[in-house]
């Protein structure tokens, strides 16, 4: 059962990382 939880958590973590990257790139563009 923990495997399903781990898989869904991994997908959620991936979404968080992608959003964080977008925010980082947007902030970087502001500085440049």
PDB file of C-alpha atoms in Angstrom:
ATOM      1  CA  UNK A   1       0.000   0.000   0.000  1.00  0.00           C
ATOM      2  CA  UNK A   2       2.897   2.383   0.698  1.00  0.00           C
ATOM      3  CA  UNK A   3       4.099   1.934  -2.891  1.00  0.00           C
ATOM      4  CA  UNK A   4       0.962   3.630  -4.242  1.00  0.00           C
ATOM      5  CA  UNK A   5       1.378   6.429  -1.699  1.00  0.00           C
ATOM      6  CA  UNK A   6       5.028   6.839  -2.652  1.00  0.00           C
ATOM      7  CA  UNK A   7       4.142   6.933  -6.346  1.00  0.00           C
ATOM      8  CA  UNK A   8       1.456   9.602  -5.900  1.00  0.00           C
ATOM      9  CA  UNK A   9       3.726  11.591  -3.567  1.00  0.00           C
ATOM     10  CA  UNK A  10       6.511  11.460  -6.143  1.00  0.00           C
ATOM     11  CA  UNK A  11       4.184  12.851  -8.802  1.00  0.00           C
ATOM     12  CA  UNK A  12       3.090  15.622  -6.422  1.00  0.00           C
ATOM     13  CA  UNK A  13       6.724  16.424  -5.631  1.00  0.00           C
ATOM     14  CA  UNK A  14       7.479  16.607  -9.363  1.00  0.00           C
ATOM     15  CA  UNK A  15       4.676  19.147  -9.825  1.00  0.00           C
ATOM     16  CA  UNK A  16       6.042  21.243  -6.951  1.00  0.00           C
ATOM     17  CA  UNK A  17       9.529  21.203  -8.485  1.00  0.00           C
ATOM     18  CA  UNK A  18       8.177  22.238 -11.892  1.00  0.00           C
ATOM     19  CA  UNK A  19       6.236  25.157 -10.380  1.00  0.00           C
ATOM     20  CA  UNK A  20       9.292  26.196  -8.377  1.00  0.00           C
ATOM     21  CA  UNK A  21      11.419  26.148 -11.534  1.00  0.00           C
ATOM     22  CA  UNK A  22       8.902  28.337 -13.348  1.00  0.00           C
ATOM     23  CA  UNK A  23       8.920  30.845 -10.478  1.00  0.00           C
ATOM     24  CA  UNK A  24      12.715  30.790 -10.405  1.00  0.00           C
ATOM     25  CA  UNK A  25      12.972  31.428 -14.148  1.00  0.00           C
ATOM     26  CA  UNK A  26      10.422  34.247 -13.936  1.00  0.00           C
ATOM     27  CA  UNK A  27      12.342  35.894 -11.090  1.00  0.00           C
ATOM     28  CA  UNK A  28      15.632  35.407 -12.967  1.00  0.00           C
ATOM     29  CA  UNK A  29      14.110  37.094 -16.040  1.00  0.00           C
ATOM     30  CA  UNK A  30      13.164  40.075 -13.881  1.00  0.00           C
ATOM     31  CA  UNK A  31      16.777  40.523 -12.729  1.00  0.00           C
ATOM     32  CA  UNK A  32      18.214  40.264 -16.224  1.00  0.00           C
TER      33      UNK A  32
END
